[in-house]
PDB file of C-alpha atoms in Angstrom:
ATOM      1  CA  MET F  26     -56.644 -41.949  22.643  1.00  0.00           C
ATOM      2  CA  ASP F  27     -56.559 -39.983  19.719  1.00  0.00           C
ATOM      3  CA  GLU F  28     -57.970 -38.447  16.416  1.00  0.00           C
ATOM      4  CA  THR F  29     -57.431 -38.857  13.248  1.00  0.00           C
ATOM      5  CA  SER F  30     -59.045 -37.021  10.366  1.00  0.00           C
ATOM      6  CA  PHE F  31     -60.879 -39.566   7.142  1.00  0.00           C
ATOM      7  CA  PHE F  32     -61.503 -38.754   4.132  1.00  0.00           C
ATOM      8  CA  TYR F  33     -63.466 -40.767   2.898  1.00  0.00           C
ATOM      9  CA  CYS F  34     -64.862 -39.952  -0.219  1.00  0.00           C
ATOM     10  CA  MET F  35     -60.804 -39.027  -1.645  1.00  0.00           C
ATOM     11  CA  THR F  36     -59.652 -41.457  -4.346  1.00  0.00           C
ATOM     12  CA  PRO F  37     -56.636 -42.266  -4.294  1.00  0.00           C
ATOM     13  CA  HIS F  38     -54.130 -40.194  -5.617  1.00  0.00           C
ATOM     14  CA  ARG F  39     -51.334 -42.367  -6.955  1.00  0.00           C
ATOM     15  CA  SER F  40     -51.167 -44.712  -9.470  1.00  0.00           C
ATOM     16  CA  ILE F  41     -49.243 -48.167  -9.277  1.00  0.00           C
ATOM     17  CA  THR F  42     -46.111 -46.592 -10.419  1.00  0.00           C
ATOM     18  CA  ARG F  43     -46.223 -43.850  -7.602  1.00  0.00           C
ATOM     19  CA  ASN F  44     -46.598 -40.795  -9.594  1.00  0.00           C
ATOM     20  CA  LEU F  45     -49.207 -38.278  -8.962  1.00  0.00           C
ATOM     21  CA  ILE F  46     -51.818 -38.331 -11.390  1.00  0.00           C
ATOM     22  CA  PRO F  47     -52.265 -34.931 -12.381  1.00  0.00           C
ATOM     23  CA  GLY F  48     -55.740 -33.297 -12.886  1.00  0.00           C
ATOM     24  CA  LEU F  49     -57.409 -35.049 -10.186  1.00  0.00           C
ATOM     25  CA  LYS F  50     -59.096 -32.392  -7.894  1.00  0.00           C
ATOM     26  CA  LYS F  51     -59.322 -34.062  -4.092  1.00  0.00           C
ATOM     27  CA  ASN F  52     -62.693 -33.987  -2.605  1.00  0.00           C
ATOM     28  CA  LYS F  53     -62.090 -32.922   0.897  1.00  0.00           C
ATOM     29  CA  LYS F  54     -65.449 -34.854   3.170  1.00  0.00           C
ATOM     30  CA  ARG F  55     -64.249 -35.994   5.856  1.00  0.00           C
ATOM     31  CA  ILE F  56     -64.644 -37.341   9.328  1.00  0.00           C
ATOM     32  CA  THR F  57     -62.630 -37.624  12.755  1.00  0.00           C
ATOM     33  CA  VAL F  58     -61.988 -41.193  13.934  1.00  0.00           C
ATOM     34  CA  ALA F  59     -61.010 -41.374  17.501  1.00  0.00           C
ATOM     35  CA  LEU F  60     -59.134 -44.676  18.065  1.00  0.00           C
ATOM     36  CA  THR F  61     -58.446 -45.972  21.370  1.00  0.00           C
ATOM     37  CA  THR F  62     -56.245 -48.900  22.550  1.00  0.00           C
ATOM     38  CA  ASN F  63     -54.130 -50.289  25.284  1.00  0.00           C
ATOM     39  CA  ALA F  64     -50.215 -49.636  25.682  1.00  0.00           C
ATOM     40  CA  ALA F  65     -49.941 -52.383  23.816  1.00  0.00           C
ATOM     41  CA  GLY F  66     -52.150 -52.112  20.910  1.00  0.00           C
ATOM     42  CA  THR F  67     -53.585 -55.403  21.439  1.00  0.00           C
ATOM     43  CA  ASP F  68     -57.078 -54.484  23.161  1.00  0.00           C
ATOM     44  CA  MET F  69     -58.930 -51.845  21.335  1.00  0.00           C
ATOM     45  CA  ILE F  70     -62.250 -50.152  22.073  1.00  0.00           C
ATOM     46  CA  GLU F  71     -64.693 -49.840  18.977  1.00  0.00           C
ATOM     47  CA  PRO F  72     -63.826 -46.047  17.357  1.00  0.00           C
ATOM     48  CA  LEU F  73     -65.666 -42.968  17.509  1.00  0.00           C
ATOM     49  CA  PHE F  74     -67.142 -41.898  14.321  1.00  0.00           C
ATOM     50  CA  ILE F  75     -67.153 -37.282  14.922  1.00  0.00           C
ATOM     51  CA  GLY F  76     -68.829 -35.583  11.544  1.00  0.00           C
ATOM     52  CA  THR F  77     -70.721 -32.150  10.699  1.00  0.00           C
ATOM     53  CA  ALA F  78     -74.331 -33.338  10.387  1.00  0.00           C
ATOM     54  CA  ILE F  79     -76.341 -34.081  13.663  1.00  0.00           C
ATOM     55  CA  ARG F  80     -78.556 -37.203  11.278  1.00  0.00           C
ATOM     56  CA  PRO F  81     -76.772 -38.132   8.393  1.00  0.00           C
ATOM     57  CA  ARG F  82     -78.693 -39.336   5.537  1.00  0.00           C
ATOM     58  CA  CYS F  83     -76.621 -42.281   4.593  1.00  0.00           C
ATOM     59  CA  PHE F  84     -78.127 -43.264   8.473  1.00  0.00           C
ATOM     60  CA  GLY F  85     -81.119 -44.124   6.988  1.00  0.00           C
ATOM     61  CA  GLY F  86     -82.748 -42.995   9.530  1.00  0.00           C
ATOM     62  CA  GLN F  87     -81.401 -45.125  12.313  1.00  0.00           C
ATOM     63  CA  THR F  88     -79.325 -43.319  15.161  1.00  0.00           C
ATOM     64  CA  PRO F  89     -75.979 -44.496  15.606  1.00  0.00           C
ATOM     65  CA  ARG F  90     -76.470 -46.698  18.572  1.00  0.00           C
ATOM     66  CA  ASP F  91     -79.064 -48.940  16.172  1.00  0.00           C
ATOM     67  CA  LEU F  92     -76.367 -48.864  13.071  1.00  0.00           C
ATOM     68  CA  GLY F  93     -73.631 -50.376  15.956  1.00  0.00           C
ATOM     69  CA  PHE F  94     -71.275 -47.282  16.857  1.00  0.00           C
ATOM     70  CA  ASP F  95     -70.186 -44.422  18.437  1.00  0.00           C
ATOM     71  CA  TYR F  96     -70.950 -40.820  16.649  1.00  0.00           C
ATOM     72  CA  TYR F  97     -71.023 -36.920  17.280  1.00  0.00           C
ATOM     73  CA  ALA F  98     -71.568 -34.408  15.711  1.00  0.00           C
ATOM     74  CA  SER F  99     -70.094 -30.624  15.711  1.00  0.00           C
ATOM     75  CA  LYS F 100     -69.450 -27.546  13.654  1.00  0.00           C
ATOM     76  CA  LYS F 101     -66.333 -28.396  11.860  1.00  0.00           C
ATOM     77  CA  GLY F 102     -65.925 -32.451  12.993  1.00  0.00           C
ATOM     78  CA  TRP F 103     -63.680 -31.924  15.069  1.00  0.00           C
ATOM     79  CA  MET F 104     -63.735 -33.386  18.596  1.00  0.00           C
ATOM     80  CA  THR F 105     -64.967 -30.990  21.259  1.00  0.00           C
ATOM     81  CA  SER F 106     -64.356 -31.166  25.490  1.00  0.00           C
ATOM     82  CA  ASN F 107     -67.903 -32.190  25.309  1.00  0.00           C
ATOM     83  CA  ILE F 108     -68.139 -34.587  23.385  1.00  0.00           C
ATOM     84  CA  PHE F 109     -64.952 -35.974  24.357  1.00  0.00           C
ATOM     85  CA  ASN F 110     -66.565 -35.985  28.170  1.00  0.00           C
ATOM     86  CA  SER F 111     -70.032 -38.019  27.003  1.00  0.00           C
ATOM     87  CA  TYR F 112     -67.632 -40.390  25.438  1.00  0.00           C
ATOM     88  CA  LEU F 113     -65.884 -41.054  28.419  1.00  0.00           C
ATOM     89  CA  LYS F 114     -69.268 -41.201  30.365  1.00  0.00           C
ATOM     90  CA  HIS F 115     -69.972 -44.216  28.202  1.00  0.00           C
ATOM     91  CA  GLU F 116     -66.934 -46.290  28.150  1.00  0.00           C
ATOM     92  CA  ASP F 117     -66.582 -45.563  31.851  1.00  0.00           C
ATOM     93  CA  ASP F 118     -70.272 -47.217  32.037  1.00  0.00           C
ATOM     94  CA  LYS F 119     -69.034 -49.876  29.644  1.00  0.00           C
ATOM     95  CA  MET F 120     -65.646 -50.337  31.698  1.00  0.00           C
ATOM     96  CA  ALA F 121     -68.100 -50.678  34.539  1.00  0.00           C
ATOM     97  CA  GLN F 122     -71.030 -53.044  33.298  1.00  0.00           C
ATOM     98  CA  GLU F 123     -67.180 -55.628  32.182  1.00  0.00           C
ATOM     99  CA  GLU F 124     -65.929 -54.556  35.900  1.00  0.00           C
ATOM    100  CA  ARG F 125     -62.515 -53.402  33.756  1.00  0.00           C
ATOM    101  CA  LYS F 126     -60.434 -50.452  34.832  1.00  0.00           C
ATOM    102  CA  PHE F 127     -58.934 -48.441  31.928  1.00  0.00           C
ATOM    103  CA  LEU F 128     -56.487 -45.703  32.034  1.00  0.00           C
ATOM    104  CA  MET F 129     -56.159 -43.321  29.086  1.00  0.00           C
ATOM    105  CA  LEU F 130     -53.625 -41.371  27.447  1.00  0.00           C
ATOM    106  CA  VAL F 131     -54.169 -38.749  25.784  1.00  0.00           C
ATOM    107  CA  ASP F 132     -52.163 -35.577  24.112  1.00  0.00           C
ATOM    108  CA  ASN F 133     -52.520 -32.352  25.414  1.00  0.00           C
ATOM    109  CA  ALA F 134     -55.138 -30.780  23.397  1.00  0.00           C
ATOM    110  CA  PRO F 135     -57.703 -28.496  24.345  1.00  0.00           C
ATOM    111  CA  PRO F 136     -60.523 -30.781  23.736  1.00  0.00           C
ATOM    112  CA  HIS F 137     -59.087 -33.867  26.388  1.00  0.00           C
ATOM    113  CA  LEU F 138     -59.794 -31.380  29.393  1.00  0.00           C
ATOM    114  CA  VAL F 139     -61.660 -33.436  31.671  1.00  0.00           C
ATOM    115  CA  HIS F 140     -65.079 -31.316  32.575  1.00  0.00           C
ATOM    116  CA  ALA F 141     -65.190 -31.504  36.409  1.00  0.00           C
ATOM    117  CA  ASP F 142     -68.449 -32.464  36.353  1.00  0.00           C
ATOM    118  CA  THR F 143     -67.217 -35.618  34.661  1.00  0.00           C
ATOM    119  CA  HIS F 144     -66.906 -38.280  37.010  1.00  0.00           C
ATOM    120  CA  LEU F 145     -65.727 -41.378  36.405  1.00  0.00           C
ATOM    121  CA  ARG F 146     -65.036 -44.443  38.067  1.00  0.00           C
ATOM    122  CA  ASN F 147     -63.516 -46.816  35.433  1.00  0.00           C
ATOM    123  CA  VAL F 148     -61.443 -45.060  33.204  1.00  0.00           C
ATOM    124  CA  SER F 149     -58.878 -42.806  34.548  1.00  0.00           C
ATOM    125  CA  VAL F 150     -56.760 -40.590  32.083  1.00  0.00           C
ATOM    126  CA  LYS F 151     -53.437 -38.691  31.621  1.00  0.00           C
ATOM    127  CA  MET F 152     -52.751 -36.088  29.624  1.00  0.00           C
ATOM    128  CA  LEU F 153     -49.110 -36.412  28.251  1.00  0.00           C
ATOM    129  CA  PRO F 154     -46.165 -33.824  28.421  1.00  0.00           C
ATOM    130  CA  LYS F 155     -45.986 -31.575  25.371  1.00  0.00           C
ATOM    131  CA  ASN F 156     -43.947 -33.393  22.236  1.00  0.00           C
ATOM    132  CA  THR F 157     -44.501 -36.880  23.544  1.00  0.00           C
ATOM    133  CA  THR F 158     -46.971 -38.016  21.793  1.00  0.00           C
ATOM    134  CA  ALA F 159     -45.399 -39.530  19.002  1.00  0.00           C
ATOM    135  CA  HIS F 160     -43.364 -41.629  21.169  1.00  0.00           C
ATOM    136  CA  LEU F 161     -45.742 -42.704  23.597  1.00  0.00           C
ATOM    137  CA  LEU F 162     -48.902 -43.032  22.041  1.00  0.00           C
ATOM    138  CA  PRO F 163     -49.532 -46.697  19.868  1.00  0.00           C
ATOM    139  CA  GLN F 164     -51.798 -45.079  17.132  1.00  0.00           C
ATOM    140  CA  ASP F 165     -48.815 -42.831  16.321  1.00  0.00           C
ATOM    141  CA  ALA F 166     -46.699 -45.857  16.015  1.00  0.00           C
ATOM    142  CA  GLY F 167     -48.802 -47.167  13.374  1.00  0.00           C
ATOM    143  CA  ILE F 168     -52.229 -48.177  14.883  1.00  0.00           C
ATOM    144  CA  THR F 169     -53.259 -44.833  12.761  1.00  0.00           C
ATOM    145  CA  ALA F 170     -52.113 -45.388   9.314  1.00  0.00           C
ATOM    146  CA  SER F 171     -53.226 -48.960   9.408  1.00  0.00           C
ATOM    147  CA  PHE F 172     -56.515 -48.454  10.546  1.00  0.00           C
ATOM    148  CA  LYS F 173     -56.856 -46.197   7.369  1.00  0.00           C
ATOM    149  CA  ALA F 174     -55.004 -48.413   4.677  1.00  0.00           C
ATOM    150  CA  LYS F 175     -57.850 -50.851   5.718  1.00  0.00           C
ATOM    151  CA  VAL F 176     -60.579 -49.262   5.383  1.00  0.00           C
ATOM    152  CA  LYS F 177     -59.228 -47.852   2.020  1.00  0.00           C
ATOM    153  CA  GLN F 178     -58.656 -51.087   1.175  1.00  0.00           C
ATOM    154  CA  ARG F 179     -62.563 -52.473   1.744  1.00  0.00           C
ATOM    155  CA  GLN F 180     -64.050 -49.269   0.206  1.00  0.00           C
ATOM    156  CA  LEU F 181     -61.407 -50.369  -3.185  1.00  0.00           C
ATOM    157  CA  GLN F 182     -62.597 -53.358  -2.666  1.00  0.00           C
ATOM    158  CA  ASN F 183     -66.438 -52.221  -2.350  1.00  0.00           C
ATOM    159  CA  ALA F 184     -65.813 -50.435  -5.536  1.00  0.00           C
ATOM    160  CA  LEU F 185     -64.352 -52.970  -7.354  1.00  0.00           C
ATOM    161  CA  GLY F 186     -67.339 -55.315  -6.303  1.00  0.00           C
ATOM    162  CA  GLN F 187     -69.703 -52.686  -7.539  1.00  0.00           C
ATOM    163  CA  ILE F 188     -68.165 -52.494 -11.316  1.00  0.00           C
ATOM    164  CA  ASN F 189     -67.969 -56.096 -12.319  1.00  0.00           C
ATOM    165  CA  SER F 190     -71.875 -56.660 -11.354  1.00  0.00           C
ATOM    166  CA  VAL F 191     -72.034 -54.098 -13.594  1.00  0.00           C
ATOM    167  CA  LEU F 192     -70.330 -55.567 -16.035  1.00  0.00           C
ATOM    168  CA  ALA F 193     -71.637 -59.066 -15.400  1.00  0.00           C
ATOM    169  CA  GLY F 194     -74.872 -57.647 -16.036  1.00  0.00           C
ATOM    170  CA  ARG F 195     -74.206 -56.124 -19.493  1.00  0.00           C
ATOM    171  CA  GLN F 196     -72.367 -59.413 -20.309  1.00  0.00           C
ATOM    172  CA  ASP F 197     -75.912 -61.750 -19.811  1.00  0.00           C
ATOM    173  CA  ARG F 198     -77.602 -59.555 -22.274  1.00  0.00           C
TER     174      ARG F 198
END
């Protein structure tokens, strides 16, 4: 498991020529995404999203569970030990239902400490030594970059689709 920040409102900062686009102010709205995979990167657990709003307006009054994903809120939108332990309990319950065992490798960040009162049956957590995560976590070997690229691609396709819809509506007049 590894977390990454995703700046969901940030537009591309380079053009096709790969030159920086001058004069654009970067929108810093972000969400933290925790990606968890097996060692080979072939089996992925649903991502965990961490934002700052307890009930984001974009959810339309529904809960994240109703919408089909895991979402938690913290003041700065970062992983906390309470969120990590709640997520562990949730994943442990899911693994128990699937009759699976799961070893979760995490870096040695303070939020990744398992609380003494967190009893896990099907998930084991092992903390990696300092300065080894880039070599051992599949997320750092390209999964995070691939995830971000795919989401950004879908955002741009959606924006182009909306522009085309508007243009098609004008052409009908």
